[in-house]
Coordinates of N, CA and C in Angstrom, one line a residue:
X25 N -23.4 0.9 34.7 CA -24.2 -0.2 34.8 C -25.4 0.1 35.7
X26 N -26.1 -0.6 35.7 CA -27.7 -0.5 36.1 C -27.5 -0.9 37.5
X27 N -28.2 -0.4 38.3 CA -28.0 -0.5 39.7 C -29.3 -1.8 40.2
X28 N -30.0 -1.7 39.3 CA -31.5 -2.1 39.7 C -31.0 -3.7 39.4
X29 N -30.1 -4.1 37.8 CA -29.8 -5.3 37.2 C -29.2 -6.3 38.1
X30 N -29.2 -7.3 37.9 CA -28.7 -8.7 38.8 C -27.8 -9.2 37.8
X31 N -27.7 -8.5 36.4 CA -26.3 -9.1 35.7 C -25.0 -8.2 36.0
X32 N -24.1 -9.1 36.2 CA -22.7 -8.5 36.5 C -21.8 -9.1 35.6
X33 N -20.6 -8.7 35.3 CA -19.7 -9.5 34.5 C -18.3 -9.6 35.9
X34 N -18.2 -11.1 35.9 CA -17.5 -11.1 36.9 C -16.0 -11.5 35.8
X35 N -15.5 -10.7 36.7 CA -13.7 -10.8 36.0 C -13.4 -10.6 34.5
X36 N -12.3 -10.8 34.2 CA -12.3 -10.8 32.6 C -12.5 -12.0 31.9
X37 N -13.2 -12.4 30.9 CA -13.1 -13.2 30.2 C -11.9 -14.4 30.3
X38 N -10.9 -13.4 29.4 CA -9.8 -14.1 29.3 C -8.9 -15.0 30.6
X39 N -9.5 -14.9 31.7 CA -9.2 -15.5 32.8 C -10.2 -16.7 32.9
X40 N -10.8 -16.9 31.5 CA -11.7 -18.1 32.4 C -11.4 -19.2 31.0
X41 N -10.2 -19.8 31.1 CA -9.7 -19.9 30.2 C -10.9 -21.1 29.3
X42 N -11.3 -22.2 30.1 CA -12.3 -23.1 30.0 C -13.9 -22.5 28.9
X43 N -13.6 -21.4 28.7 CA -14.5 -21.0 27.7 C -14.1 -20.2 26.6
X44 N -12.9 -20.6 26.1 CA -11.8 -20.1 25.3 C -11.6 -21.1 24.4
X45 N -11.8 -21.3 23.0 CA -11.5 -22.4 21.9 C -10.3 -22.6 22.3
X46 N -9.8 -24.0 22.2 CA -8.1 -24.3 22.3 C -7.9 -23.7 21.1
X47 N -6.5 -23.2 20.8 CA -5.7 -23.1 20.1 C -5.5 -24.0 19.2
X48 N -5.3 -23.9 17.7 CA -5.7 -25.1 16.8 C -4.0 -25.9 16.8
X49 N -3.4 -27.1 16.2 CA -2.2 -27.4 16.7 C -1.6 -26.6 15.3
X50 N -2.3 -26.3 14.3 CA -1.7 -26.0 13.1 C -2.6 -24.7 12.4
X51 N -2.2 -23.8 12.1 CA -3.0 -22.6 11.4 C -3.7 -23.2 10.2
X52 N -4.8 -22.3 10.1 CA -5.5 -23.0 8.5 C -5.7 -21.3 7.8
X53 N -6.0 -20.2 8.7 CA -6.6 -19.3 8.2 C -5.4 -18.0 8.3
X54 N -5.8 -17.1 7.4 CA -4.8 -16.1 7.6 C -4.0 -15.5 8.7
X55 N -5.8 -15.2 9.5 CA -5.4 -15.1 10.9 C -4.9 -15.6 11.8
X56 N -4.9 -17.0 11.3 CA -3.9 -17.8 12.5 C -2.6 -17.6 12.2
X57 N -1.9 -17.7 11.1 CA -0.7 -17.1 11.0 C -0.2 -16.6 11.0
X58 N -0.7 -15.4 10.9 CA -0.3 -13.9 11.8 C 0.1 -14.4 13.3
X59 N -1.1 -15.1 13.8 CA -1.0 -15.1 15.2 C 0.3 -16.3 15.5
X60 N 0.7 -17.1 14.3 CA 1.6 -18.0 14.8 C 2.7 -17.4 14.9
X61 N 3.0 -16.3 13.8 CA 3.9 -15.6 13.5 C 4.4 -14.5 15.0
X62 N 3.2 -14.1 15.3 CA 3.7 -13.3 16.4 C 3.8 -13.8 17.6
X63 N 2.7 -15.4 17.8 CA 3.5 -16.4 18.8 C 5.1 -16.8 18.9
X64 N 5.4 -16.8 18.0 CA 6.8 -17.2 17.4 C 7.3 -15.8 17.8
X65 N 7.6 -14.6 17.2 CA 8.3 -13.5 17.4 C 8.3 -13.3 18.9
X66 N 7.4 -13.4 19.8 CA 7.5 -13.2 21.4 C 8.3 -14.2 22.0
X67 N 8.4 -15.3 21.4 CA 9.2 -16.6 22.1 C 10.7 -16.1 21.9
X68 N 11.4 -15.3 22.0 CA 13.0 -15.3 22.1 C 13.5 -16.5 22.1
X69 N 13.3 -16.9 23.0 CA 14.2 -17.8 23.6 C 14.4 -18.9 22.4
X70 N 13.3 -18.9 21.7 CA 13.2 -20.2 20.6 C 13.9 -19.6 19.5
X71 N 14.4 -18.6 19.4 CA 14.9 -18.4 18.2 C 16.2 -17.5 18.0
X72 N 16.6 -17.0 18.8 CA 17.5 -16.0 19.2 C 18.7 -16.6 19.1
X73 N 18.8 -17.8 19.6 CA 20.2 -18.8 19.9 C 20.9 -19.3 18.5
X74 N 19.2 -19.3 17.6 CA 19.6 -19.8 16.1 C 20.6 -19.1 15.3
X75 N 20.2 -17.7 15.1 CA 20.0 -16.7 14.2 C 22.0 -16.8 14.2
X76 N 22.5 -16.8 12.9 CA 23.4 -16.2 12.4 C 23.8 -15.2 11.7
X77 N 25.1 -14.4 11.7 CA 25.0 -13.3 10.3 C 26.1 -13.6 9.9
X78 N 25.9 -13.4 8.2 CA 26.7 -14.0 7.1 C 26.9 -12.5 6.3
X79 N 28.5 -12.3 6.3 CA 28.5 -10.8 5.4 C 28.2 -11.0 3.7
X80 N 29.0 -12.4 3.7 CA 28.4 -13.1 2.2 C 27.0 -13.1 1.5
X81 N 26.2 -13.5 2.4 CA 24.6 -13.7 1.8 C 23.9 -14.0 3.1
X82 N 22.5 -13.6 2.5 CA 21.1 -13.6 3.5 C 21.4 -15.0 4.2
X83 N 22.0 -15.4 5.8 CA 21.3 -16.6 6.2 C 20.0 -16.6 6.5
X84 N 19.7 -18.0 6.4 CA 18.1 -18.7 6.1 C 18.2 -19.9 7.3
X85 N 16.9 -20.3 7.9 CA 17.2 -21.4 8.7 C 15.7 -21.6 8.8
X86 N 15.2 -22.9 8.3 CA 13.5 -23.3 8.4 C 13.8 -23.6 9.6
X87 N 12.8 -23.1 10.8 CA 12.2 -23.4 12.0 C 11.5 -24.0 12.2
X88 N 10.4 -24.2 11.4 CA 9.4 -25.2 11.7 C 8.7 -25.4 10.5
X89 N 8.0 -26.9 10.2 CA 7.3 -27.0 9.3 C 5.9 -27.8 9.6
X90 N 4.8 -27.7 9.1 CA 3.2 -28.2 9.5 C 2.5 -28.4 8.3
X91 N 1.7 -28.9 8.0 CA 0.7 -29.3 7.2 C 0.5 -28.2 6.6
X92 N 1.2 -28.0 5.4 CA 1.0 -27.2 4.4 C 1.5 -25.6 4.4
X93 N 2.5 -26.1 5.7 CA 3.0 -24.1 5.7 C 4.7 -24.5 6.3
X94 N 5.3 -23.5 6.2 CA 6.8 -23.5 6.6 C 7.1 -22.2 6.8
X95 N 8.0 -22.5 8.0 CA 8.5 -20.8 8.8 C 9.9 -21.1 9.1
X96 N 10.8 -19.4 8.0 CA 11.8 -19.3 8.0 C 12.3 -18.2 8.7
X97 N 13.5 -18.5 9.8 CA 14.2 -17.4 10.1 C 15.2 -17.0 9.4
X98 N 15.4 -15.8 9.1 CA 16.3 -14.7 8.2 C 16.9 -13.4 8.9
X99 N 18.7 -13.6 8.5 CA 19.3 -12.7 9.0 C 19.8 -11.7 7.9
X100 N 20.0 -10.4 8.6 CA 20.0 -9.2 6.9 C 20.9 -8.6 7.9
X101 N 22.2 -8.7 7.2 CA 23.3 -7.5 7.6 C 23.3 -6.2 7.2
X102 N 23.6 -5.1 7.5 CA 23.5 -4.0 6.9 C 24.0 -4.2 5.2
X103 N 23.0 -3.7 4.2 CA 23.0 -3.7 2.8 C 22.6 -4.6 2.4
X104 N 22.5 -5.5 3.3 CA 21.6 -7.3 2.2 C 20.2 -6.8 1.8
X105 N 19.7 -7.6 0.4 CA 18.5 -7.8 0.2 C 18.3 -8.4 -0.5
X106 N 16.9 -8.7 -0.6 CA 16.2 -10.4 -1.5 C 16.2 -10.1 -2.6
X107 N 15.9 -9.0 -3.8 CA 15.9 -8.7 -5.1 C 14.7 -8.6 -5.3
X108 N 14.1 -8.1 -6.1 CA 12.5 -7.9 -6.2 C 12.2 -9.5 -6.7
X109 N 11.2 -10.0 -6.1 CA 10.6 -11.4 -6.2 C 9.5 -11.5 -5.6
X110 N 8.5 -12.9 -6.1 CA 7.4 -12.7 -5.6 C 7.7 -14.0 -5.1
X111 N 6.4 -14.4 -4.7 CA 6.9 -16.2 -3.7 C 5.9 -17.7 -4.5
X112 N 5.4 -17.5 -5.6 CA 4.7 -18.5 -6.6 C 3.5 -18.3 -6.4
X113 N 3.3 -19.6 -6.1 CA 1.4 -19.5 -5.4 C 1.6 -19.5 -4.1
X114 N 2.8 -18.8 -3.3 CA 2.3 -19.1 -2.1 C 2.0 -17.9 -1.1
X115 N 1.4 -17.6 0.1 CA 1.0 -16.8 0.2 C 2.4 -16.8 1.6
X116 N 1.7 -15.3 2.0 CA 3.0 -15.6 3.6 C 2.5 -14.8 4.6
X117 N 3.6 -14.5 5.6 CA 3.3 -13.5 6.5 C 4.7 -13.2 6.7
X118 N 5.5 -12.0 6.7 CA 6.7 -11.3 6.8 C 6.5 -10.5 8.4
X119 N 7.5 -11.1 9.1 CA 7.6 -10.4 10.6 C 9.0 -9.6 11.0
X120 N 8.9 -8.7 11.2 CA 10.3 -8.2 11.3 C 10.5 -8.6 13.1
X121 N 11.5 -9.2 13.4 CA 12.0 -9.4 14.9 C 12.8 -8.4 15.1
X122 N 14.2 -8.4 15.0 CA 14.8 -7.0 15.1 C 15.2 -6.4 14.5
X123 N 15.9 -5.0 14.4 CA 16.2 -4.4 13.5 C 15.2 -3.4 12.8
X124 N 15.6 -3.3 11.7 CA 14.5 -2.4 10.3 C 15.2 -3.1 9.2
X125 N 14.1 -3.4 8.4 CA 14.1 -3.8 6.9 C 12.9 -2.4 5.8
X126 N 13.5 -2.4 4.6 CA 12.6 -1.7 3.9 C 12.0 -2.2 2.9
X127 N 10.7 -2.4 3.0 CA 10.2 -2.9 1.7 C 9.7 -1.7 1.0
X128 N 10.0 -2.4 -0.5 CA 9.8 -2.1 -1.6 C 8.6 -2.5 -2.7
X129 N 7.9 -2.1 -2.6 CA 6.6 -2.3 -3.7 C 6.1 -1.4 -4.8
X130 N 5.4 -1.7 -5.7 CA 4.9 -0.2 -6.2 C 4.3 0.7 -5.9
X131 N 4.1 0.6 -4.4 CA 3.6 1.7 -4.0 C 4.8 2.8 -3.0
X132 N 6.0 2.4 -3.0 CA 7.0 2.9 -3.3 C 7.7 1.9 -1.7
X133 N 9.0 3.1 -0.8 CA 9.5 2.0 0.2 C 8.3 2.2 1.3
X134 N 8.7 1.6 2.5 CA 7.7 1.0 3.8 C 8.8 0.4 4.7
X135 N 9.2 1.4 5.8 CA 10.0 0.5 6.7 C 9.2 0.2 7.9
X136 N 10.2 -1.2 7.7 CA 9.1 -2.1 9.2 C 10.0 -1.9 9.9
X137 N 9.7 -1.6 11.3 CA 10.5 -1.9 13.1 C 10.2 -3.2 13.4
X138 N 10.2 -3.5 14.3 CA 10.7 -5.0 15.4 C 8.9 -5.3 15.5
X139 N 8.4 -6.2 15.2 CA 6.7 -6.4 15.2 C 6.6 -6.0 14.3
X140 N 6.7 -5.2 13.3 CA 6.0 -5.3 11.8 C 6.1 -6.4 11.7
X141 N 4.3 -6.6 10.6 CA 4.5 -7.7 10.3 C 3.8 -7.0 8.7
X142 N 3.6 -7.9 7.8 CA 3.3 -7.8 6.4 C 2.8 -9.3 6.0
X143 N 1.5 -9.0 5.4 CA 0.7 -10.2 4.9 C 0.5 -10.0 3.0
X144 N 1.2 -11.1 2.4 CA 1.1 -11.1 1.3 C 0.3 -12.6 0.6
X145 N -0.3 -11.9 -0.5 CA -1.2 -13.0 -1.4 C 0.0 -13.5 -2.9
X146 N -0.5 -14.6 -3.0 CA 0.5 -14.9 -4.4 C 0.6 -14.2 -5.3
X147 N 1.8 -14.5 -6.0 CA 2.0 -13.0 -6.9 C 2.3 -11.3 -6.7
X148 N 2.2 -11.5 -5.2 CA 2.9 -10.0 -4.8 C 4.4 -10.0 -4.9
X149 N 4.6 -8.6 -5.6 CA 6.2 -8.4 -5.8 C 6.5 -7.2 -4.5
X150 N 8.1 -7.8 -4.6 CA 8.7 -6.7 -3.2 C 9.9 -6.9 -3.2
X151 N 10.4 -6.4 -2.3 CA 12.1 -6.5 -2.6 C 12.3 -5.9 -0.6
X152 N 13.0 -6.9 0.0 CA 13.3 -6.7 1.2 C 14.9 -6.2 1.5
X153 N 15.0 -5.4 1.7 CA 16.4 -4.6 2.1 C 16.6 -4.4 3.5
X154 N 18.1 -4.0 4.0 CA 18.3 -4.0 5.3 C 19.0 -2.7 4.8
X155 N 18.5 -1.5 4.9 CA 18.7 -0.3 4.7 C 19.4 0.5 6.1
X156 N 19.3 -0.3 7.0 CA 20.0 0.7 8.2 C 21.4 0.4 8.4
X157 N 22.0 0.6 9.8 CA 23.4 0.2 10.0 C 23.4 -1.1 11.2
X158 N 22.4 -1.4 11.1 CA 22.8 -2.7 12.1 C 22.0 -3.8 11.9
X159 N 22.5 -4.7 12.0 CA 21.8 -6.3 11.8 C 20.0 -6.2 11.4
X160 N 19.8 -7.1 10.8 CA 17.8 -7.0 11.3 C 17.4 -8.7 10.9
X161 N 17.0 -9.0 12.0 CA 16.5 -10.6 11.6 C 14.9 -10.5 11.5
X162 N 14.7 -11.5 10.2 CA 13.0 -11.4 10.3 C 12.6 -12.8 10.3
X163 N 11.2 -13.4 10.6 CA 10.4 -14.2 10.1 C 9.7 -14.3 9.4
X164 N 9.5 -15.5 8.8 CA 8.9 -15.7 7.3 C 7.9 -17.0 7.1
X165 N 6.6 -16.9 7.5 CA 5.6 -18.0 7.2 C 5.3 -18.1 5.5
X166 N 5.2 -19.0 5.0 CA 4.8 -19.7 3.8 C 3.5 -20.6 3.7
X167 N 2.7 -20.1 2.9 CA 1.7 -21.0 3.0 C 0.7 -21.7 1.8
X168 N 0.2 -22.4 0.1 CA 1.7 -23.6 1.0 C 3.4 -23.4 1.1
X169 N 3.8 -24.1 1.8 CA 5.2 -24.2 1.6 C 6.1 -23.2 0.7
X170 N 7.2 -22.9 0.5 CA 7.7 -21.7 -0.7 C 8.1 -23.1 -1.6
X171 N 7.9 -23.1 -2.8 CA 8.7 -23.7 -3.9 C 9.1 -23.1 -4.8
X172 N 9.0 -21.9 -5.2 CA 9.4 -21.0 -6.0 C 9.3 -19.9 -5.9
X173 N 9.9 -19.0 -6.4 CA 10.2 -17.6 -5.4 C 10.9 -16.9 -7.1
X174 N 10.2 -16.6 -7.3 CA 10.7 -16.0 -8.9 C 11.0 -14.7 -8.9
X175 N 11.8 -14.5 -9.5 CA 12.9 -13.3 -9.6 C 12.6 -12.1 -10.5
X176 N 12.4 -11.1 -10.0 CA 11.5 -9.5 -11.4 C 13.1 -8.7 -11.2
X177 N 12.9 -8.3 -12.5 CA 13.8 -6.6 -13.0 C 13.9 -5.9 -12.2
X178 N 14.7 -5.1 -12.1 CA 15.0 -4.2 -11.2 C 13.4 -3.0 -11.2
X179 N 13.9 -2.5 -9.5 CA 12.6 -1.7 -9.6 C 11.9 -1.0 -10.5
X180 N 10.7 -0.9 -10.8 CA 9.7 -0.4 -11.7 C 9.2 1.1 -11.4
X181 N 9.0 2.2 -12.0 CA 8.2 3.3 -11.3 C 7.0 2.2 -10.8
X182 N 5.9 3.2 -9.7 CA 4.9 2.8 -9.0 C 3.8 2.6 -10.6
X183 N 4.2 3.5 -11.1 CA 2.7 3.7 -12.6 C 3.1 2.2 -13.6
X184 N 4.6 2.2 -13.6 CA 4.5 0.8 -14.7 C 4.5 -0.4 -14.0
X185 N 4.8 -0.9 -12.7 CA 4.1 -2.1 -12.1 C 3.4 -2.2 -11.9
X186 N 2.1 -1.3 -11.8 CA 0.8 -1.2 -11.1 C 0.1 -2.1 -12.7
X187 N 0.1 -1.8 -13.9 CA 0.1 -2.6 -14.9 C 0.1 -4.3 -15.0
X188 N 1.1 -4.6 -14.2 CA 1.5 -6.4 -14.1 C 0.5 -6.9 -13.8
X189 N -0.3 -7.7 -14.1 CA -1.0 -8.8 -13.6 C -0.2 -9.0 -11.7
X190 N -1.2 -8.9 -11.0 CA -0.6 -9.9 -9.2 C -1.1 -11.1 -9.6

């Protein structure tokens, strides 16, 4: 910095909270629900107590719902997974809390740790697996809402789904 200047930056920003947009009550934009998503994954406490595991089938439990979006917690026992499916017109945000899940796309697998997150547009296909040996719970933003969640054929090479219409 300039020794001669009379500008200084005093403190950090982020301490001055009063010049900081409030936080909106409800996401509108991608990036907010990323940010809700990972608001939500840091809160333990809000969701930890919920979470069950079912050796039968994926449990599911809506958490919350807002003007035009809905967030689902999901528990994956070792070997569960969703089947290759896309989510209609809705778009999402996929957070892994704990554990490892492996996604599957046509661009082949992709495993997420605890903070992955994954942002999908309608019509994206995938297939979520719990490929390790221990529990993995994730979160799941929907935006609008999930109403349909349509079900594809078993995996595709990367060369013949890349073909599909998204």
């Amino acid at each position: 910095m300039n020794s001669d200047s009379d500008l200084s930056i005093a403190g950090d920003i982020l301490d001055v909270q009063h010049l900081l947009r409030p936080a909106r009550p409800h996401p509108s934009t991608v990036a907010e629900f990323v940010g809700l998503a990972r608001s939500l994954a840091a809160d333990r406490d809000s969701w930890a107590p919920l979470v069950r595991y079912d050796t039968t089938t994926r449990w599911y439990h809506r958490l919350r719902t807002g003007p035009g979006y809905e967030v689902w917690l999901l528990s994956w026992v070792p070997g569960q997974g969703s089947g290759r499916h896309d989510h209609g017109p809705s778009s999402g945000v996929l957070t892994v809390l704990e554990g490892e899940l492996t996604e599957h796309t046509a661009r082949g697998p992709l495993t997420l740790g605890p903070g992955a997150q994954r942002v999908f547009a309608p019509g994206y296909v995938h297939e979520a697996v719990n490929d390790s040996l221990v529990p993995a719970v994730s979160l799941h933003i929907y935006f609008p809402g999930l109403t349909e969640m349509p079900m594809h054929s078993a995996r595709c090479s990367p060369v013949a789904e890349t073909s599909v219409p998204a």
